[in-house]
XYZ file of C-alpha atoms in Angstrom:
506
model
C 14.902 39.103 40.331
C 12.831 40.954 38.124
C 14.548 44.211 38.206
C 18.122 41.740 37.301
C 16.015 40.320 34.666
C 14.492 43.900 32.937
C 18.312 44.678 33.010
C 19.892 42.128 30.805
C 16.575 42.689 28.233
C 17.671 46.159 27.910
C 21.201 45.256 27.807
C 20.390 42.883 25.117
C 18.296 45.319 22.996
C 21.606 47.963 23.223
C 23.687 45.236 22.270
C 21.513 43.864 19.367
C 20.544 46.693 16.320
C 24.731 46.535 15.786
C 25.478 49.258 18.829
C 28.237 48.963 21.129
C 26.668 48.543 25.086
C 29.581 50.430 26.791
C 28.964 53.394 24.806
C 26.022 53.665 23.243
C 27.899 53.690 19.452
C 26.447 52.345 16.685
C 29.118 49.484 15.636
C 30.343 49.274 12.339
C 30.060 47.134 10.175
C 33.007 45.869 8.621
C 33.066 46.515 3.905
C 35.878 44.563 2.807
C 37.760 45.566 -0.627
C 39.528 42.989 -2.691
C 41.214 45.346 -5.953
C 42.781 41.590 -6.948
C 39.453 39.938 -7.400
C 37.963 41.333 -10.627
C 34.705 40.778 -12.499
C 33.265 42.274 -15.920
C 34.390 45.504 -17.052
C 32.201 47.847 -17.436
C 31.863 49.694 -20.465
C 29.746 52.890 -20.171
C 26.028 54.303 -18.410
C 23.650 56.107 -21.020
C 19.969 56.714 -21.757
C 18.447 57.807 -24.979
C 17.567 60.874 -26.602
C 13.342 59.358 -27.741
C 11.584 61.087 -27.901
C 11.421 64.520 -26.489
C 14.982 65.990 -28.366
C 13.749 66.194 -30.977
C 12.081 69.187 -29.456
C 14.478 70.184 -26.896
C 17.383 69.564 -29.176
C 15.821 73.433 -31.267
C 15.068 75.155 -27.432
C 16.622 78.136 -27.356
C 20.480 77.507 -26.417
C 20.959 78.462 -22.417
C 18.414 75.651 -21.815
C 19.042 72.912 -24.592
C 23.059 73.624 -22.964
C 21.503 73.031 -19.625
C 19.763 69.936 -20.834
C 22.926 68.567 -22.401
C 25.323 69.480 -19.112
C 22.987 67.957 -16.135
C 23.160 64.395 -18.952
C 26.932 64.750 -19.895
C 29.006 67.137 -18.120
C 32.405 66.001 -16.301
C 32.595 69.926 -14.405
C 32.625 70.833 -11.624
C 30.668 73.721 -9.827
C 31.941 76.366 -7.370
C 31.609 74.001 -4.259
C 33.346 70.945 -5.933
C 30.202 68.664 -6.665
C 29.363 67.889 -10.549
C 27.217 69.547 -13.208
C 26.694 66.728 -14.569
C 26.041 63.117 -14.237
C 29.330 62.300 -17.180
C 26.743 59.952 -18.993
C 29.261 58.129 -21.350
C 26.624 56.509 -23.733
C 24.408 58.255 -25.621
C 21.607 56.100 -27.546
C 20.204 57.730 -31.235
C 16.920 57.082 -32.052
C 16.870 56.023 -35.805
C 13.512 57.568 -37.244
C 10.876 55.937 -39.100
C 9.070 58.594 -40.432
C 5.579 58.561 -38.293
C 5.953 62.228 -37.722
C 5.632 62.952 -41.484
C 2.106 60.945 -41.188
C 0.742 62.729 -38.617
C -2.238 61.251 -37.222
C -2.796 58.659 -40.074
C 0.604 57.564 -38.360
C -1.798 55.511 -35.922
C -0.041 56.981 -32.745
C -1.870 59.649 -31.087
C 0.947 61.559 -29.411
C 2.985 63.538 -31.612
C 5.290 63.546 -29.701
C 6.309 59.475 -29.772
C 6.280 59.884 -33.424
C 9.607 60.424 -35.013
C 10.874 61.569 -38.148
C 12.635 59.310 -40.803
C 15.621 60.170 -43.363
C 13.898 57.975 -45.930
C 11.036 59.474 -47.392
C 8.170 57.607 -49.019
C 9.726 57.246 -52.189
C 12.419 56.159 -51.162
C 14.751 58.925 -51.040
C 16.873 60.162 -48.577
C 16.855 63.711 -46.728
C 19.774 63.939 -44.993
C 17.919 66.847 -43.018
C 15.957 65.141 -41.017
C 15.949 64.584 -37.484
C 18.080 67.618 -36.463
C 17.099 68.408 -32.850
C 18.495 64.728 -32.238
C 21.504 65.783 -33.605
C 22.386 68.708 -31.727
C 22.329 66.432 -28.828
C 24.976 64.303 -30.781
C 27.307 66.846 -31.244
C 26.538 68.055 -27.695
C 27.225 64.682 -26.181
C 30.658 64.519 -28.157
C 31.465 67.937 -27.237
C 31.183 66.866 -23.503
C 33.461 63.885 -23.244
C 30.885 61.262 -24.433
C 32.710 58.560 -26.257
C 30.218 55.386 -26.967
C 26.772 56.671 -29.244
C 24.442 53.810 -30.612
C 22.001 54.354 -33.200
C 18.820 52.195 -32.531
C 15.812 51.292 -34.437
C 12.146 50.557 -33.099
C 10.994 49.974 -36.820
C 12.307 49.817 -40.314
C 11.148 53.024 -42.219
C 7.102 53.311 -43.268
C 8.048 53.264 -46.935
C 9.992 49.811 -46.548
C 7.106 48.042 -43.833
C 4.381 45.926 -44.606
C 1.884 48.121 -44.028
C 3.081 51.148 -44.705
C 3.300 51.908 -40.681
C 6.082 52.556 -38.317
C 3.734 49.670 -36.094
C 2.671 46.297 -36.804
C -0.516 45.139 -37.458
C 0.419 42.303 -34.608
C 1.796 39.082 -35.070
C 5.145 37.554 -34.171
C 6.498 38.492 -37.244
C 8.436 41.772 -38.997
C 6.699 44.496 -40.166
C 8.705 44.578 -43.334
C 9.005 41.728 -46.482
C 12.064 39.770 -46.747
C 13.080 41.415 -50.111
C 13.086 44.232 -48.360
C 15.940 43.236 -45.856
C 18.715 44.137 -48.310
C 17.493 47.874 -48.687
C 16.327 48.182 -44.891
C 19.869 46.908 -43.921
C 21.466 49.494 -46.349
C 19.259 52.599 -45.290
C 21.230 51.627 -41.850
C 24.729 52.155 -43.327
C 23.816 55.567 -45.322
C 22.447 56.542 -42.114
C 25.585 55.824 -40.236
C 27.668 57.298 -43.243
C 25.404 60.675 -43.259
C 25.470 61.214 -39.761
C 29.347 60.468 -39.557
C 30.075 63.285 -42.240
C 27.878 65.742 -41.554
C 27.750 65.677 -37.373
C 31.165 63.815 -36.605
C 29.661 61.293 -34.711
C 30.373 57.762 -35.859
C 28.091 55.142 -34.218
C 29.784 52.425 -32.605
C 26.824 49.992 -32.556
C 23.531 49.824 -35.169
C 20.469 48.284 -32.792
C 18.284 47.157 -36.270
C 15.402 45.526 -33.764
C 14.026 46.396 -30.520
C 12.249 44.766 -28.052
C 11.292 42.260 -30.057
C 8.831 39.805 -28.319
C 6.029 42.709 -28.184
C 3.264 43.341 -31.227
C 3.569 46.930 -31.069
C 0.410 47.238 -32.585
C 0.323 51.263 -32.130
C 1.136 53.698 -29.194
C 4.978 53.983 -30.488
C 7.102 53.196 -33.394
C 8.012 49.239 -32.964
C 7.840 45.653 -34.854
C 8.226 42.024 -33.479
C 11.030 40.395 -34.731
C 11.092 36.662 -35.318
C 14.754 34.715 -34.089
C 15.247 33.483 -37.565
C 14.082 36.784 -39.085
C 16.639 39.175 -36.526
C 19.456 36.125 -37.823
C 18.734 36.904 -41.439
C 19.351 40.828 -41.136
C 22.249 40.503 -38.924
C 24.061 38.347 -41.868
C 22.891 40.949 -44.150
C 23.944 44.025 -42.301
C 26.591 42.996 -41.284
C 28.303 42.269 -44.362
C 27.103 45.586 -45.258
C 28.933 47.606 -42.537
C 32.355 45.176 -43.447
C 32.453 46.641 -47.069
C 31.359 49.954 -46.059
C 34.873 49.994 -44.540
C 32.715 51.218 -41.128
C 34.212 49.874 -37.899
C 30.608 50.140 -36.024
C 28.948 46.956 -34.960
C 25.548 45.386 -35.240
C 24.053 45.056 -31.150
C 20.858 42.570 -30.415
C 18.297 42.213 -29.937
C 17.430 44.513 -26.956
C 15.083 41.795 -25.632
C 11.926 43.648 -23.697
C 12.686 40.980 -21.011
C 15.197 39.238 -19.222
C 13.993 36.174 -18.925
C 13.473 35.984 -23.050
C 17.830 35.719 -23.217
C 17.095 32.272 -21.792
C 14.118 30.510 -21.736
C 10.871 30.434 -24.322
C 9.256 33.921 -22.494
C 6.512 34.544 -24.522
C 7.300 32.970 -27.916
C 9.742 29.901 -28.372
C 10.486 31.513 -31.846
C 11.662 35.132 -29.847
C 13.071 33.476 -26.831
C 16.755 31.884 -25.571
C 17.839 34.737 -27.353
C 21.694 33.665 -25.982
C 21.776 30.433 -27.117
C 19.808 30.966 -30.591
C 22.251 33.395 -31.674
C 25.930 32.717 -30.101
C 25.892 28.813 -29.515
C 27.357 27.294 -32.979
C 24.945 24.560 -32.667
C 22.011 27.095 -33.683
C 20.492 27.768 -37.182
C 20.450 31.237 -35.660
C 23.803 31.368 -35.284
C 25.581 34.677 -35.935
C 28.625 34.736 -33.700
C 30.625 34.721 -37.058
C 28.942 37.313 -38.981
C 31.401 40.244 -39.755
C 31.024 43.254 -37.654
C 28.813 40.976 -34.921
C 29.144 42.842 -31.472
C 29.715 39.729 -28.945
C 27.395 40.634 -26.894
C 23.483 40.134 -26.002
C 21.456 43.162 -24.780
C 18.481 43.530 -23.168
C 15.908 45.410 -20.820
C 15.316 44.932 -17.551
C 11.730 45.306 -17.377
C 9.006 43.386 -15.438
C 11.881 41.530 -13.311
C 12.597 44.242 -10.788
C 9.324 43.437 -8.334
C 11.825 42.751 -5.475
C 14.955 41.363 -4.711
C 14.529 38.055 -4.507
C 13.018 37.819 -8.207
C 15.622 39.914 -9.084
C 18.364 37.497 -7.896
C 16.154 34.503 -9.508
C 16.422 35.987 -13.127
C 19.069 37.705 -13.143
C 21.454 34.551 -11.300
C 19.686 32.629 -14.116
C 20.795 34.526 -17.215
C 24.630 35.189 -16.137
C 24.448 30.978 -15.731
C 23.063 30.492 -19.296
C 25.883 33.015 -20.770
C 28.220 31.026 -19.025
C 27.302 27.808 -20.355
C 26.783 29.131 -23.995
C 29.784 31.763 -24.385
C 31.469 33.013 -21.211
C 33.310 35.737 -23.497
C 30.048 36.825 -24.215
C 28.948 40.425 -22.171
C 25.524 41.112 -21.330
C 24.301 44.850 -21.565
C 21.262 46.801 -20.060
C 20.350 48.771 -22.538
C 16.693 50.252 -21.415
C 14.939 50.624 -18.613
C 12.103 52.743 -16.725
C 9.883 51.487 -14.060
C 6.955 49.562 -15.633
C 3.781 48.217 -14.227
C 3.513 47.524 -10.356
C 6.599 46.224 -8.441
C 4.993 44.871 -5.551
C 2.844 47.776 -4.915
C 5.637 50.489 -6.226
C 4.454 51.771 -9.315
C 5.135 53.562 -12.787
C 2.544 56.184 -13.280
C 2.535 59.733 -12.202
C 6.506 61.202 -12.154
C 8.482 61.308 -9.105
C 11.244 63.724 -8.616
C 12.193 62.511 -4.937
C 14.778 59.874 -3.385
C 12.087 56.863 -3.198
C 12.019 56.559 -7.471
C 15.965 56.916 -7.231
C 16.319 54.735 -4.596
C 14.324 52.046 -6.538
C 16.083 52.341 -9.387
C 19.868 52.303 -7.816
C 19.003 48.827 -6.637
C 18.173 47.395 -10.197
C 21.314 48.765 -10.868
C 22.861 46.936 -8.120
C 21.765 44.208 -8.726
C 22.028 44.046 -13.231
C 25.904 45.160 -12.102
C 26.596 42.630 -9.692
C 23.811 39.482 -10.044
C 23.320 39.498 -13.558
C 26.885 41.304 -14.465
C 26.383 43.678 -16.870
C 28.893 45.487 -18.809
C 26.845 48.633 -19.380
C 23.444 49.847 -17.827
C 21.303 52.394 -19.633
C 18.411 54.630 -18.740
C 15.205 54.908 -20.742
C 14.124 58.555 -21.579
C 16.787 60.898 -20.901
C 14.581 63.824 -20.804
C 10.457 63.702 -19.873
C 7.321 65.365 -20.872
C 5.255 62.732 -19.132
C 3.070 62.265 -15.810
C 4.979 58.633 -14.996
C 8.313 57.284 -13.844
C 10.230 57.374 -17.177
C 12.695 60.519 -16.984
C 15.874 61.811 -15.832
C 14.736 65.314 -16.193
C 11.524 66.280 -16.581
C 10.024 69.223 -19.076
C 6.960 70.950 -20.113
C 5.139 69.320 -22.875
C 6.486 72.576 -25.709
C 8.374 72.643 -29.066
C 9.607 76.379 -28.204
C 11.061 76.031 -24.488
C 10.086 75.406 -20.933
C 11.019 74.436 -17.576
C 13.566 72.086 -16.430
C 12.886 69.667 -13.373
C 16.253 67.827 -11.963
C 15.072 63.982 -10.641
C 16.584 62.358 -7.983
C 16.723 59.776 -9.670
C 19.293 62.258 -12.562
C 21.161 62.168 -9.356
C 21.454 59.026 -8.295
C 22.066 57.545 -11.087
C 25.486 60.177 -11.538
C 26.335 58.005 -8.305
C 27.663 55.130 -10.882
C 27.445 56.926 -14.131
C 29.905 59.958 -12.956
C 32.659 57.919 -11.404
C 33.065 54.640 -12.874
C 34.190 55.260 -16.208
C 34.614 53.137 -19.661
C 36.903 50.234 -18.993
C 36.160 49.663 -15.347
C 36.994 46.463 -13.598
C 34.074 45.510 -10.486
C 35.933 44.642 -8.174
C 34.792 42.187 -5.222
C 32.960 44.065 -1.911
C 32.436 41.662 0.794
C 30.194 43.050 3.837
C 27.109 41.187 6.028
C 24.028 40.711 3.978
C 22.429 42.033 7.454
C 23.697 45.665 7.069
C 20.813 46.013 4.737
C 23.308 47.686 2.439
C 23.756 47.397 -1.146
C 27.452 48.089 -1.743
C 29.191 47.345 -5.124
C 33.337 48.328 -5.510
C 35.295 49.362 -8.927
C 38.145 50.141 -10.294
C 38.993 52.740 -13.164
C 41.573 52.284 -15.395
C 43.644 55.246 -13.698
C 43.614 52.881 -10.749
C 40.712 54.829 -8.384
C 38.835 52.834 -6.507
C 35.092 53.973 -6.271
C 33.013 52.468 -3.941
C 28.910 53.016 -4.283
C 26.846 52.460 -1.275
C 23.001 52.374 -1.423
C 21.032 52.954 1.997
C 17.178 52.428 1.809
C 16.720 51.928 5.112
C 15.000 54.845 8.062
C 18.619 54.642 9.815
C 21.646 56.027 9.057
C 24.462 52.648 8.885
C 28.065 53.268 9.876
C 30.571 51.099 8.128
C 34.401 50.624 8.528
C 36.191 49.920 4.558
C 38.768 47.851 4.894
C 41.503 47.953 2.015
C 44.452 46.202 1.177
C 47.827 48.539 2.869
C 49.391 49.639 -0.094
C 45.936 51.946 -0.745
C 45.663 55.647 0.502
C 43.360 55.947 3.168
C 41.652 59.258 1.770
C 38.746 59.223 -0.280
C 36.634 62.064 -1.279
C 32.723 61.129 -0.548
C 29.853 62.464 -2.481
C 25.909 61.947 -1.642
C 22.744 62.044 -3.206
C 19.376 62.056 -0.376
C 16.641 64.124 0.254
C 18.758 67.076 0.783
C 21.837 66.429 -1.315
C 22.184 66.090 -5.548
C 25.636 64.374 -5.779
C 27.184 66.974 -3.313
C 30.674 66.707 -2.683
C 30.945 65.622 1.146
C 34.727 66.377 1.685
C 37.516 64.395 2.383
C 36.761 60.962 4.130
C 39.445 59.174 6.213
C 39.017 55.669 5.508
C 40.852 54.737 8.654
C 37.188 56.083 10.694
C 34.049 54.555 10.770
C 31.884 56.494 7.747
C 28.367 57.006 7.838
C 25.894 56.562 5.391
C 23.212 58.504 6.110
C 19.417 56.950 5.846
C 17.204 57.384 2.588
C 20.677 58.390 0.152
C 23.443 57.370 -1.728
C 27.338 57.632 -0.698
C 29.803 57.367 -3.753
C 33.240 57.233 -2.249
C 36.483 57.725 -4.753
C 39.965 56.619 -3.242
């Protein structure tokens, strides 16, 4: 009897863990793709030029072109693998002028200071920010479609304290009478870049993380909701009168929860209803050249899957209640603070960070229903988990280190192209996988599969009968950087390796 009991236990254990008891082969988890059930449109994936591009844009041609290729290229290598991640959006930091102030700026790190087109006497020097402008041109040459000019602080010539950072509090570091001058400056910068670099900003983002005080460390300014609304009314009209199609993007909230609750300050929270409910005194939905979207950053809301789901569900619910046509763009993220033991300090070129961030991308796209997803520093010199590419802190050139995170973001950015629709991807939660699917405008189906588990997983992809059963696969893992895996027959089970991201294109 004991022998029979032990035998039954052994059989039971074999049959659990998704294994075929008769053959010892792992049974395939069914993944059903429904291209006719669609959700939001994906406009782009992007990153910002802060702050390294002011220097790397002046590096030797071979080095700066390699950086641009890694970020923007849609070309392929001889083995069929991508030579770059094909970002479709690039964020240009319109500096406030702390670089000219040097040590007197109150920003200790010269790499966090920025030039400005406005000088101390309020005149314009249209030759500034040449390094960053090289990357603008390089991005356009490689096919990037969307460009955003974003502002951390108004120019120091206009600020209250003559600095590119605040002296504290929750209010803008700008006098009310200087709001029109700030708006005029942003229009001038947009026209100058378009005229001399051939790049017209699709969006101007005039405030950044207005919930923080920004008392030093980098350029920045707090803003109250009513101050943002006043600026948008002036800037929207100025852009319209200048004949520019450029739209105003707000509010780059420092955390997602500031969009639907008070957060740290009621005067800087509830930003979805504050700006896009017609009942609000700060409503700007009827302002000319106003983008019908709300932008925010995923910082400090990524500790674990439960927190990510709760926050992003509430964000999406708030949009549905206020204005279902309003888009949400996730416009900045890197790993900050402590995420249930996973911390931002110390750079990591390996898969741990890549898998963590891919999980955030998945949640932002599938739960918050983000229509765009942007990383923070495209190029970083720091010992921190904030870069796609890491470099020496040198103004004249140096080594270039690719991260697994770069290629993991490519699993999304390279294949999910502007205009794609998120489509239904159904699979059992117990599979331990994160799977999302997309339909590009040309009809391609893209499926991204994230496996953070220590063991591989076997899947069976089910598609409607009129779709092809042949696909291409691209894997990012400890061994591979978005490597072409060759043709995949979807009639057969598909293996997703442990600690990997696999994208298939049908």
